[in-house]
Tab-separated table of C-alpha atoms in Angstrom:
chain	number	residue	atom	x	y	z
B	1	GLY	CA	84.710	46.810	154.666
B	2	ILE	CA	86.940	49.290	152.916
B	3	GLN	CA	89.893	50.627	154.925
B	4	VAL	CA	90.994	54.251	154.661
B	5	GLU	CA	94.357	55.169	156.128
B	6	GLN	CA	95.778	58.656	156.310
B	7	SER	CA	99.326	59.738	156.978
B	8	PRO	CA	100.905	61.356	158.777
B	9	PRO	CA	98.551	61.396	161.761
B	10	ASP	CA	100.044	64.678	162.978
B	11	LEU	CA	101.938	67.422	161.224
B	12	ILE	CA	103.453	70.586	162.659
B	13	LEU	CA	104.605	73.295	160.273
B	14	GLN	CA	105.844	76.816	160.314
B	15	GLU	CA	103.936	79.326	158.245
B	16	GLY	CA	105.095	79.317	154.641
B	17	ALA	CA	106.052	75.645	154.531
B	18	ASN	CA	104.604	73.145	152.066
B	19	SER	CA	103.139	69.774	152.974
B	20	THR	CA	101.735	66.603	151.464
B	21	LEU	CA	99.007	64.539	153.097
B	22	ARG	CA	98.333	60.999	151.945
B	23	CYS	CA	95.219	58.828	151.846
B	24	ASN	CA	95.405	55.101	151.046
B	25	PHE	CA	92.298	53.014	150.502
B	26	SER	CA	91.882	49.283	150.233
B	27	ASP	CA	89.312	48.881	147.448
B	28	SER	CA	88.075	50.486	144.244
B	29	VAL	CA	86.042	53.628	144.819
B	30	ASN	CA	83.820	55.867	142.733
B	31	ASN	CA	83.924	58.839	145.068
B	32	LEU	CA	86.762	60.431	147.017
B	33	GLN	CA	86.518	63.705	148.881
B	34	TRP	CA	88.897	65.744	151.005
B	35	PHE	CA	87.567	67.749	153.935
B	36	HIS	CA	89.056	70.273	156.329
B	37	GLN	CA	87.702	70.416	159.869
B	38	ASN	CA	88.704	73.771	161.300
B	39	PRO	CA	89.465	74.336	165.002
B	40	TRP	CA	85.825	75.360	165.529
B	41	GLY	CA	84.629	72.003	164.273
B	42	GLN	CA	83.206	73.020	160.916
B	43	LEU	CA	83.714	70.476	158.124
B	44	ILE	CA	84.464	72.079	154.784
B	45	ASN	CA	84.578	70.163	151.550
B	46	LEU	CA	87.859	70.871	149.745
B	47	PHE	CA	87.766	68.555	146.743
B	48	TYR	CA	85.640	65.949	145.074
B	49	ILE	CA	88.354	63.975	143.306
B	50	PRO	CA	87.738	60.302	142.449
B	51	SER	CA	90.589	60.512	139.937
B	52	GLY	CA	92.958	63.008	138.380
B	53	THR	CA	94.255	66.319	139.696
B	54	LYS	CA	92.511	69.482	140.834
B	55	GLN	CA	93.775	72.796	142.171
B	56	ASN	CA	92.111	75.453	144.254
B	57	GLY	CA	94.399	78.293	145.253
B	58	ARG	CA	97.173	76.999	147.502
B	59	LEU	CA	95.592	73.573	147.696
B	60	SER	CA	95.739	70.819	145.141
B	61	ALA	CA	94.832	67.154	145.151
B	62	THR	CA	95.720	64.144	143.066
B	63	THR	CA	94.031	60.756	143.101
B	64	VAL	CA	95.578	57.720	141.421
B	65	ALA	CA	92.581	55.413	141.515
B	66	THR	CA	94.388	52.427	139.987
B	67	GLU	CA	96.940	52.538	142.820
B	68	ARG	CA	94.354	53.379	145.480
B	69	TYR	CA	95.768	56.550	146.930
B	70	SER	CA	95.171	60.265	146.975
B	71	LEU	CA	97.420	63.162	147.926
B	72	LEU	CA	96.526	66.601	149.216
B	73	TYR	CA	99.147	69.309	148.751
B	74	ILE	CA	99.173	72.471	150.801
B	75	SER	CA	101.594	75.136	149.650
B	76	SER	CA	102.734	78.217	151.573
B	77	SER	CA	100.782	77.119	154.619
B	78	GLN	CA	99.020	79.677	156.790
B	79	THR	CA	97.833	79.511	160.387
B	80	THR	CA	94.270	79.318	159.084
B	81	ASP	CA	95.142	75.967	157.488
B	82	SER	CA	95.314	74.421	160.970
B	83	GLY	CA	92.787	71.718	161.761
B	84	VAL	CA	92.129	68.130	160.793
B	85	TYR	CA	92.138	66.973	157.181
B	86	PHE	CA	89.948	64.005	156.315
B	87	CYS	CA	89.863	61.849	153.269
B	88	ALA	CA	86.572	60.011	152.626
B	89	VAL	CA	85.796	57.384	150.022
B	90	GLU	CA	82.718	55.661	148.689
B	91	LYS	CA	82.909	52.129	147.383
B	92	TYR	CA	80.904	51.446	144.229
B	93	ASN	CA	77.142	51.108	144.779
B	94	THR	CA	77.246	51.646	148.535
B	95	ASP	CA	76.025	55.281	148.721
B	96	LYS	CA	78.047	55.921	151.858
B	97	LEU	CA	81.269	57.775	152.578
B	98	ILE	CA	83.874	56.051	154.747
B	99	PHE	CA	86.151	58.511	156.489
B	100	GLY	CA	89.819	58.085	157.235
B	101	THR	CA	91.272	58.801	160.664
B	102	GLY	CA	92.488	62.228	159.629
B	103	THR	CA	95.720	64.231	159.674
B	104	ARG	CA	95.931	66.886	162.349
B	105	LEU	CA	97.818	69.912	161.011
B	106	GLN	CA	99.136	72.721	163.186
B	107	VAL	CA	100.656	75.731	161.496
B	108	PHE	CA	102.601	78.138	163.689
B	109	PRO	CA	103.523	81.728	162.806
M	1	ASP	CA	72.284	81.880	153.449
M	2	THR	CA	73.362	78.865	155.519
M	3	ALA	CA	73.357	75.783	153.299
M	4	VAL	CA	72.994	73.099	155.970
M	5	SER	CA	71.852	74.183	159.417
M	6	GLN	CA	71.422	72.250	162.652
M	7	THR	CA	69.793	73.059	165.965
M	8	PRO	CA	70.742	73.112	168.691
M	9	LYS	CA	74.495	73.687	168.504
M	10	TYR	CA	75.015	72.400	172.041
M	11	LEU	CA	72.909	69.949	174.013
M	12	VAL	CA	73.623	68.947	177.608
M	13	THR	CA	71.282	66.444	179.196
M	14	GLN	CA	70.981	63.702	181.791
M	15	MET	CA	71.197	59.976	181.133
M	16	GLY	CA	67.842	58.459	180.327
M	17	ASN	CA	66.365	61.588	178.746
M	18	ASP	CA	65.010	61.831	175.194
M	19	LYS	CA	66.271	64.566	172.877
M	20	SER	CA	66.012	65.670	169.255
M	21	ILE	CA	68.363	67.387	166.841
M	22	LYS	CA	66.999	69.150	163.776
M	23	CYS	CA	68.627	69.592	160.386
M	24	GLU	CA	67.601	71.638	157.372
M	25	GLN	CA	69.256	72.145	154.003
M	26	ASN	CA	68.381	74.802	151.442
M	27	LEU	CA	70.513	73.372	148.630
M	28	GLY	CA	67.722	71.409	146.979
M	29	HIS	CA	69.611	68.163	147.507
M	30	ASP	CA	67.823	64.818	147.476
M	31	THR	CA	70.073	62.993	149.944
M	32	MET	CA	70.698	63.785	153.610
M	33	TYR	CA	72.848	62.071	156.216
M	34	TRP	CA	73.581	61.854	159.903
M	35	TYR	CA	77.155	61.258	161.074
M	36	LYS	CA	78.594	60.770	164.547
M	37	GLN	CA	82.055	62.087	165.469
M	38	ASP	CA	83.498	60.595	168.630
M	39	SER	CA	86.016	62.060	171.048
M	40	LYS	CA	88.910	60.796	168.897
M	41	LYS	CA	87.518	62.705	165.899
M	42	PHE	CA	86.484	59.529	164.090
M	43	LEU	CA	83.541	60.223	161.755
M	44	LYS	CA	81.050	57.481	161.022
M	45	ILE	CA	77.859	57.507	159.006
M	46	MET	CA	74.692	56.638	160.910
M	47	PHE	CA	71.826	57.147	158.463
M	48	SER	CA	71.166	58.240	154.929
M	49	TYR	CA	67.850	59.380	153.439
M	50	ASN	CA	67.073	59.917	149.794
M	51	ASN	CA	63.987	61.960	149.048
M	52	LYS	CA	62.488	61.146	152.469
M	53	GLU	CA	63.246	57.423	152.249
M	54	LEU	CA	65.756	55.621	154.479
M	55	ILE	CA	68.518	54.055	152.393
M	56	ILE	CA	71.312	53.474	154.918
M	57	ASN	CA	71.079	52.428	158.550
M	58	GLU	CA	74.524	51.598	159.864
M	59	THR	CA	73.650	49.231	162.720
M	60	VAL	CA	72.774	52.141	164.948
M	61	PRO	CA	70.890	51.236	168.179
M	62	ASN	CA	67.151	51.567	167.708
M	63	ARG	CA	67.150	54.277	170.380
M	64	PHE	CA	68.148	56.502	167.459
M	65	SER	CA	65.289	57.271	165.109
M	66	PRO	CA	65.678	59.591	162.140
M	67	LYS	CA	62.675	61.292	160.605
M	68	SER	CA	62.447	63.122	157.303
M	69	PRO	CA	59.225	65.146	157.008
M	70	ASP	CA	60.340	66.424	153.590
M	71	LYS	CA	63.495	66.234	151.552
M	72	ALA	CA	64.868	69.467	153.024
M	73	HIS	CA	64.682	68.243	156.615
M	74	LEU	CA	66.184	65.309	158.486
M	75	ASN	CA	65.738	65.168	162.233
M	76	LEU	CA	67.334	62.793	164.719
M	77	HIS	CA	65.513	61.684	167.833
M	78	ILE	CA	67.394	59.818	170.558
M	79	ASN	CA	65.599	57.925	173.315
M	80	SER	CA	66.985	56.897	176.684
M	81	LEU	CA	70.283	58.714	176.258
M	82	GLU	CA	73.428	56.938	177.466
M	83	LEU	CA	76.859	58.260	178.419
M	84	GLY	CA	78.313	56.722	175.241
M	85	ASP	CA	76.028	58.857	173.098
M	86	SER	CA	78.133	61.901	173.946
M	87	ALA	CA	79.632	63.038	170.652
M	88	VAL	CA	79.287	65.630	167.922
M	89	TYR	CA	76.496	64.820	165.487
M	90	PHE	CA	76.735	66.186	161.957
M	91	CYS	CA	74.047	66.449	159.361
M	92	ALA	CA	75.064	66.561	155.693
M	93	SER	CA	73.442	66.697	152.294
M	94	SER	CA	74.509	65.876	148.767
M	95	GLN	CA	73.337	65.637	145.198
M	96	ARG	CA	75.228	62.580	143.900
M	97	ASP	CA	78.795	63.698	144.635
M	98	THR	CA	80.026	66.394	147.010
M	99	GLN	CA	78.720	66.332	150.570
M	100	TYR	CA	78.039	69.520	152.505
M	101	PHE	CA	78.073	69.395	156.276
M	102	GLY	CA	76.177	71.312	158.896
M	103	PRO	CA	77.969	72.969	161.832
M	104	GLY	CA	77.439	70.007	164.154
M	105	THR	CA	75.590	69.492	167.438
M	106	ARG	CA	77.735	68.728	170.457
M	107	LEU	CA	75.763	66.368	172.693
M	108	THR	CA	76.945	65.825	176.250
M	109	VAL	CA	75.203	63.200	178.359
M	110	LEU	CA	75.819	63.515	182.107
């Protein structure tokens, strides 16, 4: 099956710092989503981004489908950004999302 | 105004018992899912339903039986609970692309 690897596994930042999270996947996909799981366990969809670049406030994401990776940028991080960030992909015609192992982000004041 | 809701939020039970988790979405989506998140935070799809029909069953033990009475509801019944079933179970829904998750049900089997 398709492999989804995220790096780094853990990231510790001070408030105000910027960061880049990476997601590599092993096969062509027609769906890629980024999620944030907050410390209370809620999973929030951040981006649907099978290709190209999107921005939403301090967050932006870029997927280079031909090279099988996606990046999530967090600028001017805040303590509320803490949690686990997941990348999830769907291989063509499978109708199921495969999640990566996540990047755990801790932002300290 | 909750988009995807699950009940209960917490479930503590003894080995061997049978329990159910309910999920409802008010987004009008056709597709609903059940995921399991283990203690290491790994998320894995269990089932997918499209308009009340099962389309994905990811080699889940047959002690787990999903039921979709209508396209807004997808319930999960678990028979003969085992210690290894302890996890957080998430329901989700989608309309083709973006998936929206419920708050999760933390199941603890003693």
